CSV table of C-alpha atoms and ligand atoms in Angstrom, one decimal:
chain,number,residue,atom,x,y,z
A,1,UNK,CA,0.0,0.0,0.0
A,2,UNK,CA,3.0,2.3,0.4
A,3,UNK,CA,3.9,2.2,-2.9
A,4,UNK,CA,0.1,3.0,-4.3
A,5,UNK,CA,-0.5,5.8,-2.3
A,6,UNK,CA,2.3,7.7,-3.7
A,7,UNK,CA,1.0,6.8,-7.3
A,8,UNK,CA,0.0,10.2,-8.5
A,9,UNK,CA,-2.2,10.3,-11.6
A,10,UNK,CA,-2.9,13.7,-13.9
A,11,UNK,CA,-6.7,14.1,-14.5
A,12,UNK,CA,-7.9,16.7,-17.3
A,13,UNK,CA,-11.1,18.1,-18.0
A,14,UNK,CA,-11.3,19.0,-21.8
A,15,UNK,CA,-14.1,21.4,-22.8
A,16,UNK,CA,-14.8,23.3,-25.9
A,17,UNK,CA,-13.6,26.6,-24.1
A,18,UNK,CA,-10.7,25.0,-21.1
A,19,UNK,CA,-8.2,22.4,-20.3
A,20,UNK,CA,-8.5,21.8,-16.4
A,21,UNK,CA,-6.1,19.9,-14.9
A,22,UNK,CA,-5.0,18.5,-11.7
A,23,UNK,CA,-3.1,15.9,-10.4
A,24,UNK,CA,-4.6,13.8,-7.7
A,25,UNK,CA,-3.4,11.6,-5.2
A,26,UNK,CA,-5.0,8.0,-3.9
A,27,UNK,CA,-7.4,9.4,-1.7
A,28,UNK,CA,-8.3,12.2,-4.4
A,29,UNK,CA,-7.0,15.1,-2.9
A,30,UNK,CA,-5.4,17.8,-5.5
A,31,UNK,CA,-2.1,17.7,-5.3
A,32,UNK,CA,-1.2,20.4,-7.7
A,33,UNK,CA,-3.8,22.1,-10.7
A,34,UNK,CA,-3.3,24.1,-13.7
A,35,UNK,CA,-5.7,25.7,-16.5
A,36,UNK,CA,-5.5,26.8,-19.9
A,37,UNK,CA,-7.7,28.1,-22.6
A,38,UNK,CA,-8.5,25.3,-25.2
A,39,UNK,CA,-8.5,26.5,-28.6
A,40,UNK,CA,-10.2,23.7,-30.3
A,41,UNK,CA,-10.0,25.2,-33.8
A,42,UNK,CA,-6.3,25.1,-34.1
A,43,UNK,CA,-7.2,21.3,-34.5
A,44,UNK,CA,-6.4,17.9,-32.1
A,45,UNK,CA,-2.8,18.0,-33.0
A,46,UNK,CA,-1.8,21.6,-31.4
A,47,UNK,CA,-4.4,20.8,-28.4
A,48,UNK,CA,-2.8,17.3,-27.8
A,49,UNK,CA,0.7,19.6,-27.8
A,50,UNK,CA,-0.6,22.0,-25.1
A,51,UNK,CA,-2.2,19.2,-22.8
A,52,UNK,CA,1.3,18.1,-22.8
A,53,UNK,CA,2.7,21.4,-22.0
A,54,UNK,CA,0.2,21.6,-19.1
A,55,UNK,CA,1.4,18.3,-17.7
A,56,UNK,CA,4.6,19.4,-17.1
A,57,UNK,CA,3.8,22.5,-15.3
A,58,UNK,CA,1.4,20.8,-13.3
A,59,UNK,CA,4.0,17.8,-12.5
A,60,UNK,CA,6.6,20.9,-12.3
A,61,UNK,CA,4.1,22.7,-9.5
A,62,UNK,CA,3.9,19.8,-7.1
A,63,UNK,CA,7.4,18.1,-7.7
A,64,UNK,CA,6.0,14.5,-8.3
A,65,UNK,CA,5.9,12.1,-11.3
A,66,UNK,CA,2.8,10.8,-12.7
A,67,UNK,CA,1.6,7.1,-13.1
A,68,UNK,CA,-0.9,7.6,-16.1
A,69,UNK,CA,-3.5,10.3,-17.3
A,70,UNK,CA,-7.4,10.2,-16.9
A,71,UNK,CA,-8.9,12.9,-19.5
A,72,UNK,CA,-12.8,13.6,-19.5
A,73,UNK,CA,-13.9,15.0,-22.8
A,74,UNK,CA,-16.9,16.8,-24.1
A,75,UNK,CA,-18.2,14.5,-26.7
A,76,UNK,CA,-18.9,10.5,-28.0
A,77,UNK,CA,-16.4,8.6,-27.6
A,78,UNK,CA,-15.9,4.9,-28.8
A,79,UNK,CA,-14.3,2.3,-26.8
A,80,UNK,CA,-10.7,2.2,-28.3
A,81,UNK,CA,-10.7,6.2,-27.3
A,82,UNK,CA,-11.7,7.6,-30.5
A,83,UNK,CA,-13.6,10.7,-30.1
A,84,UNK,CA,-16.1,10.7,-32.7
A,85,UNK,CA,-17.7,14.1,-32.3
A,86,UNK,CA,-18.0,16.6,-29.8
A,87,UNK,CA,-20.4,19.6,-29.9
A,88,UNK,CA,-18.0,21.6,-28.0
A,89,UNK,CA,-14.6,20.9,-30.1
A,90,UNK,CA,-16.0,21.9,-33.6
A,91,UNK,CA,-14.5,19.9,-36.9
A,92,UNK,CA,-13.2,17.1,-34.6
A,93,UNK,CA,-14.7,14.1,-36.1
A,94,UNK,CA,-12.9,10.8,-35.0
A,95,UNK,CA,-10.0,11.5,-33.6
A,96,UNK,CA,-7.6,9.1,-32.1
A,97,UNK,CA,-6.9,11.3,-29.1
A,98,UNK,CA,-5.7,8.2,-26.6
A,99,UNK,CA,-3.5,7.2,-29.0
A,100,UNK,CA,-2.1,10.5,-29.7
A,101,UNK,CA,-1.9,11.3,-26.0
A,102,UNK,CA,0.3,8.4,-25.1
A,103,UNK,CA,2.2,8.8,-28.0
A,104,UNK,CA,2.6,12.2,-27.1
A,105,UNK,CA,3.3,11.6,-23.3
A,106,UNK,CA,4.8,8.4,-23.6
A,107,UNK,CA,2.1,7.1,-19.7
A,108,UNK,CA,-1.1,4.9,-19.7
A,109,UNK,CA,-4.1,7.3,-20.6
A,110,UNK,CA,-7.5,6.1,-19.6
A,111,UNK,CA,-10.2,8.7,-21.8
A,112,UNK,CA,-14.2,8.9,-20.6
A,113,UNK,CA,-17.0,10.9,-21.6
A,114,UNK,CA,-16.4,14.1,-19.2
A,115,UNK,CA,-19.8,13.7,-17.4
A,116,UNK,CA,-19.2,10.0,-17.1
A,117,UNK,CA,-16.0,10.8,-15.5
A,118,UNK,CA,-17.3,13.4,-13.0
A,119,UNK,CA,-19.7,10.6,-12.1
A,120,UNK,CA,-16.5,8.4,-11.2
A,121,UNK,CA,-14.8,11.2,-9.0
A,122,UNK,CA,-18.3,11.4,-7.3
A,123,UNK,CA,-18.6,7.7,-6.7
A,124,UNK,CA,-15.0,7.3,-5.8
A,125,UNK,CA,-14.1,10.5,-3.7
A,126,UNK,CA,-17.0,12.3,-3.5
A,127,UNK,CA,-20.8,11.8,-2.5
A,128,UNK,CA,-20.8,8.2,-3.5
A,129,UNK,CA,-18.1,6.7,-1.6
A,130,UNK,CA,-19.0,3.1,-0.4
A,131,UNK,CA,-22.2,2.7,-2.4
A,132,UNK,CA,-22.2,-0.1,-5.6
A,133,UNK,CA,-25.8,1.5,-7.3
A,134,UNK,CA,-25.6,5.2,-8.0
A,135,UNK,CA,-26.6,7.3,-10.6
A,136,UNK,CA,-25.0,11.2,-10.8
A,137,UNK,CA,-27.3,13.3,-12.5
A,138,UNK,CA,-25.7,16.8,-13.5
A,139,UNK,CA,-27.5,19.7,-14.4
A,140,UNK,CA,-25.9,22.6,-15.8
A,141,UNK,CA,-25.6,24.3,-19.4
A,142,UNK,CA,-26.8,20.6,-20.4
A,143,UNK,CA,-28.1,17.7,-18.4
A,144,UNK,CA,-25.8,14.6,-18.6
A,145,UNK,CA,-25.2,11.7,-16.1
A,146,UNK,CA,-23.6,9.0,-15.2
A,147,UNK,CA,-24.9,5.6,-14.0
A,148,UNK,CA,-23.3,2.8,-11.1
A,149,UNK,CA,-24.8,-0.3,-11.6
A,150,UNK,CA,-23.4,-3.3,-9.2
A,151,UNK,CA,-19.9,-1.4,-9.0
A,152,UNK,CA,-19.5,-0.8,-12.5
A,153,UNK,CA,-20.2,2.2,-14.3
A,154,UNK,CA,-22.5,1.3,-17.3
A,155,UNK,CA,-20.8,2.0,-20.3
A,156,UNK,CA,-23.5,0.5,-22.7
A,157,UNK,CA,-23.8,-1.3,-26.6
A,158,UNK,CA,-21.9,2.3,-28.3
A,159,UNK,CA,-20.1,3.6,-25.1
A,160,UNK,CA,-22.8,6.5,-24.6
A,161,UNK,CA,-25.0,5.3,-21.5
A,162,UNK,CA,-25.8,7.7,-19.2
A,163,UNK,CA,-27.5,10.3,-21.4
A,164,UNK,CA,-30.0,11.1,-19.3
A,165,UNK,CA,-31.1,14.7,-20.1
A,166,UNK,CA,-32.5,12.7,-23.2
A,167,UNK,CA,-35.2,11.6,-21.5
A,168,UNK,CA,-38.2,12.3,-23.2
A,169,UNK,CA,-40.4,14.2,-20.6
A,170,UNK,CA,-43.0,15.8,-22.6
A,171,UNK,CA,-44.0,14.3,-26.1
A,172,UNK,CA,-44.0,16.9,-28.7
A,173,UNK,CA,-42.4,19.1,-26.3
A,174,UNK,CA,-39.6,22.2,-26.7
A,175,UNK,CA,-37.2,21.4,-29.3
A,176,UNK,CA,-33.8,19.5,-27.8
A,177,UNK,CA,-30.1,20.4,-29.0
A,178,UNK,CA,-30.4,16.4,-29.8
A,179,UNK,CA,-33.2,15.2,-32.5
A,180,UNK,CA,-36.0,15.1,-30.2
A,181,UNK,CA,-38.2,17.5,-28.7
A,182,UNK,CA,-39.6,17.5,-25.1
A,183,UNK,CA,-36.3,15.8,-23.2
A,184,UNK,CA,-35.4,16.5,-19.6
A,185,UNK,CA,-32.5,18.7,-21.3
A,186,UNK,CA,-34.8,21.0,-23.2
A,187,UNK,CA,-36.7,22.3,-20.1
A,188,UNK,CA,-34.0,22.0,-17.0
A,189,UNK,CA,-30.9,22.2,-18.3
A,190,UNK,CA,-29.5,25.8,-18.0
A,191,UNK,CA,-29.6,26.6,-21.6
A,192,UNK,CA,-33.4,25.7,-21.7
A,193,UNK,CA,-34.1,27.9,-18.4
A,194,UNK,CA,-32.9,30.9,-19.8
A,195,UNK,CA,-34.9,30.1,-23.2
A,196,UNK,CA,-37.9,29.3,-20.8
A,197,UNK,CA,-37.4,32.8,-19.0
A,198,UNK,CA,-36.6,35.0,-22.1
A,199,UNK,CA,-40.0,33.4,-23.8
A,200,UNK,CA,-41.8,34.4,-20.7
A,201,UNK,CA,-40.7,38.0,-20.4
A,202,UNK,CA,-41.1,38.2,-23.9
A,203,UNK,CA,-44.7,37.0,-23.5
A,204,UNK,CA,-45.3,39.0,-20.1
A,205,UNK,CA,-42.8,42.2,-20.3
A,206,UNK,CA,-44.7,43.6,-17.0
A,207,UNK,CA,-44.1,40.8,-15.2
A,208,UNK,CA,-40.7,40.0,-16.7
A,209,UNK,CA,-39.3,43.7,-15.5
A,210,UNK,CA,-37.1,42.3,-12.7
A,211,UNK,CA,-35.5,39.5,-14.7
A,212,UNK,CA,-35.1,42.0,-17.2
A,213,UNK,CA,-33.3,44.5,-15.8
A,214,UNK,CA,-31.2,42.2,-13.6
A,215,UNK,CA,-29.6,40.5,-17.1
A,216,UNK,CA,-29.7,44.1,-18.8
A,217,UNK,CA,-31.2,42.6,-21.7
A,218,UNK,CA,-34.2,39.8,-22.7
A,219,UNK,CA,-31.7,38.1,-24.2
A,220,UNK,CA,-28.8,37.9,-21.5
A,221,UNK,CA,-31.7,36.1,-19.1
A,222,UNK,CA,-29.5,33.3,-17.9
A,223,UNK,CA,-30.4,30.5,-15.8
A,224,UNK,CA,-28.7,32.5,-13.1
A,225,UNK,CA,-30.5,35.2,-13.3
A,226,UNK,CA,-33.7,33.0,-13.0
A,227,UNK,CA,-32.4,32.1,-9.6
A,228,UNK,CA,-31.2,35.3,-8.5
A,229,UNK,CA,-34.5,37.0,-9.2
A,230,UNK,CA,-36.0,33.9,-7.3
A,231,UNK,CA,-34.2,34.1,-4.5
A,232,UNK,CA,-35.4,37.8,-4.2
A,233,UNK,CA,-38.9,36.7,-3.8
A,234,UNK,CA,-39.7,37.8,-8.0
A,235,UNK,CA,-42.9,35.8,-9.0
A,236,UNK,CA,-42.0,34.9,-12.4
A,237,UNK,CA,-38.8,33.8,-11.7
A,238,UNK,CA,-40.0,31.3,-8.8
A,239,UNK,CA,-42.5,30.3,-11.3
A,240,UNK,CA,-40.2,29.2,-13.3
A,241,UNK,CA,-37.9,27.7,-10.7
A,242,UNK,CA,-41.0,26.0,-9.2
A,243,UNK,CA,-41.7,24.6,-13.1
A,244,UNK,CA,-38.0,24.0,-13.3
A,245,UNK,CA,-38.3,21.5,-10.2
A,246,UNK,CA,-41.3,19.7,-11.5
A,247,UNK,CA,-39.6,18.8,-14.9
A,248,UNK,CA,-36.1,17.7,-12.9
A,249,UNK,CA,-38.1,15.3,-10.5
A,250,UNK,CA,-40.3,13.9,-13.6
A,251,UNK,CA,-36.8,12.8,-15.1
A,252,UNK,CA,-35.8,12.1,-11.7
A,253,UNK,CA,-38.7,9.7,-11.1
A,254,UNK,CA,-37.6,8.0,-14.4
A,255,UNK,CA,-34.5,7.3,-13.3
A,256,UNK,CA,-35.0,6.1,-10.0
A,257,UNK,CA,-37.7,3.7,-11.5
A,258,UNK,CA,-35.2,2.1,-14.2
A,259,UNK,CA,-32.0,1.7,-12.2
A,260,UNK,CA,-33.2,1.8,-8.4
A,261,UNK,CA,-30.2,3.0,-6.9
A,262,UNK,CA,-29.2,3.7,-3.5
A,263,UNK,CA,-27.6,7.0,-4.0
A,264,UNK,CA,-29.0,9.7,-6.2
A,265,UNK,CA,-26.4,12.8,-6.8
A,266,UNK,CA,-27.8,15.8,-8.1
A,267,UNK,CA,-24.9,17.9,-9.3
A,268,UNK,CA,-24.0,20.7,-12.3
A,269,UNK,CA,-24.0,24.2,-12.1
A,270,UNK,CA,-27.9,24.9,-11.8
A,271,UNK,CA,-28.0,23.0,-8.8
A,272,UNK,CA,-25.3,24.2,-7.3
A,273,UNK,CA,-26.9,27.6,-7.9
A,274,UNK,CA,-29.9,27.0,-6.1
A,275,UNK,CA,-29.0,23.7,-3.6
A,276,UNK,CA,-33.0,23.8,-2.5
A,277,UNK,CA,-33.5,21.8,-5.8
A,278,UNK,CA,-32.5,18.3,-4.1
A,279,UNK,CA,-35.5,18.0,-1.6
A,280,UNK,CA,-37.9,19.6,-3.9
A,281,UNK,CA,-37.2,17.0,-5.9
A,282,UNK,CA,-37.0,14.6,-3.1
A,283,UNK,CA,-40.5,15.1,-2.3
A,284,UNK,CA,-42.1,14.6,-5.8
A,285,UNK,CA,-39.7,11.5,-6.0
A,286,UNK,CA,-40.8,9.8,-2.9
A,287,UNK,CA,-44.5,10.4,-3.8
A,288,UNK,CA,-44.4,9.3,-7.0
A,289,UNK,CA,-42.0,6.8,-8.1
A,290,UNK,CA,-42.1,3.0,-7.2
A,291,UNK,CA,-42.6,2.2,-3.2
A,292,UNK,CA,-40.1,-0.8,-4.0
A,293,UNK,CA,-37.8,1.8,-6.1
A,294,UNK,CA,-37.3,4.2,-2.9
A,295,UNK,CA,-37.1,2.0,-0.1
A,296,UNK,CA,-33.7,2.8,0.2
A,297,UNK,CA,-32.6,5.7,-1.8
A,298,UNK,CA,-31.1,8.5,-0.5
A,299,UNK,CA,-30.7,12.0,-2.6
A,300,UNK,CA,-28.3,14.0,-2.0
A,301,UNK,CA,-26.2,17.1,-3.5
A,302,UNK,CA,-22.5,16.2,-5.3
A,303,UNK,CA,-19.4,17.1,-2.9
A,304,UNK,CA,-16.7,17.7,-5.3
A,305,UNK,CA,-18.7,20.6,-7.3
A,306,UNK,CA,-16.5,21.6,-10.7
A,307,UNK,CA,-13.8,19.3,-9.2
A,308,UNK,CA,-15.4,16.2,-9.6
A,309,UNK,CA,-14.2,16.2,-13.7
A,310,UNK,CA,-10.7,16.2,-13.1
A,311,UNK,CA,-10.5,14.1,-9.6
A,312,UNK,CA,-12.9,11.8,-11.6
A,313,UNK,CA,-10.8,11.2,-15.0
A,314,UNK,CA,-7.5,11.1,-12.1
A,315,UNK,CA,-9.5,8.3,-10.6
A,316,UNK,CA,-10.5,6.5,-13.8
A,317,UNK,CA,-6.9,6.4,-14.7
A,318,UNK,CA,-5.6,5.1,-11.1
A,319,UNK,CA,-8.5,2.6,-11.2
A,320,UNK,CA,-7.2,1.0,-14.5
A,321,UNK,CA,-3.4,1.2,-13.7
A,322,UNK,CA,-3.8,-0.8,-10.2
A,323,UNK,CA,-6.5,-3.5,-12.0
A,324,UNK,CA,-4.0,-4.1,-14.8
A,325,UNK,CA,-1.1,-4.1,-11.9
B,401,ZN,ZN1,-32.5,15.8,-26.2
């Protein structure tokens, strides 16, 4: 054990707009971090060259080797690490990138799903410790997740379970970013909120007046300022926080029925924003889903907040080293 708890692994949090990274010891604490912008559109090759450049500051910061490299991306990715697409990292189709990270680095690189990995930094380090049947649920510009089934985190047929802001909550609903209309996304997630919010001042300038001139503009209405105005008592903004709470525990309701976990984490940045979320949702949850499905669930808020990406892709990379060990 003395030898694995020095083993030091780099996770990395690739978005469209920043490279997070940290590197993380055994028991997931950051050890040392760094950041830089990403700059998708100077293509894979000059990105894979500056993850690389942030490694070495970050192993130069804390004065400690690395073992391997967890990275988290924004986009599909197959299971040989090929990232077919990514909304966030324009004109990348298929790209090799965990071949051309440890060719480039010359250390084991483990590659997930960035959601998928923030739910393995929750389950490992975070909320989740000690339970086998979990499912994260993340809410912020986009709802994604990530589901613990048995101790494993389900990968599924095409390495893209645990998409569960597609949920389809209302048929024939708002339009989605995916092909569908009506999904959990298209009505919690932040970018639907401020869509929601800018419709309704639009339709009800009068009562939109405080949401208005909090954002400056109809069309600067964020999510955030939907909670703000909310929190200062503004009736159309609680509406629509009220409305936004419905819609997450429908989806919530959903889940729990399908993959009965123990451990429900509500994470993302629209929770974090307004924390009062989890037992709204609580309540509808217990009420409505199965008796058999709630028996023993506990919901609860994520711990590791906009950590949980890179402690979770340091994690998925540890995790893999000491199996193959
Ligand atoms: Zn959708």
């Amino acid at each position: 054990m003395a030898g694995n708890s020095k083993l030091a692994t780099i996770g990395v949090d690739l978005g469209g707009t920043k490279i997070e990274m940290a590197l993380v010891d055994a028991v997931g604490r950051i050890l040392a971090s760094h950041r830089q912008l990403t700059n998708p559109e100077k293509g894979p090759d000059a990105v894979v060259a500056d993850i690389v450049t942030c490694v070495e500051i970050c192993l130069g910061k804390a004065g400690k080797m690395a073992q391997g490299l967890g990275i988290g991306v924004a986009g599909q990715l197959d299971r040989t690490g090929t990232l077919r697409l990514s909304p966030n990292l324009p004109g990348w189709r298929n790209v090799p990138l965990k071949v051309k990270l440890e060719d480039a680095l010359g250390m084991p690189v483990v590659i997930n799903n960035d959601v998928r990995a923030a739910a393995w930094g929750e389950w490992r380090h975070g909320a989740g410790q000690g339970v086998d049947d979990m499912v994260c649920l993340f809410v912020g510009t986009g709802i994604g997740g990530g589901v613990i089934s048995g101790g494993r985190l389900l990968d599924g047929c095409g390495n893209t379970a645990g998409e569960l802001g597609h949920m389809t909550i209302i048929v024939d609903g708002r339009h989605c970013h995916c092909p569908n209309r009506g999904c959990l996304e298209a009505y919690a997630g932040g970018w639907a909120i401020a869509e929601r919010a800018q419709e309704a001042v639009r339709t009800d300038p009068q009562d939109g007046q405080r949401l208005n001139a909090l954002a400056g503009d109809i069309q600067r209405i964020s999510a955030v300022t939907v909670t703000q105005a909310c929190s200062e008592g503004d009736p159309l903004a609680c509406r629509l926080v009220g409305e936004t709470a419905r819609y997450l525990a429908a989806g919530v309701v959903g889940i729990v029925n399908a993959f009965n976990p123990c451990l429900l984490v509500l994470g993302g940045g629209v929770i974090q924003g307004r924390p009062e979320y989890v037992s709204e949702v609580e309540r509808v949850v217990r009420k409505s889903a199965l008796q058999t499905a709630v028996e023993g669930l506990r919901i609860v808020v994520a711990a590791l907040g906009d950590k949980a990406g890179v402690i979770g892709a340091a994690a998925l990379a540890r995790d893999r080293i000491e199996k193959a060990a």
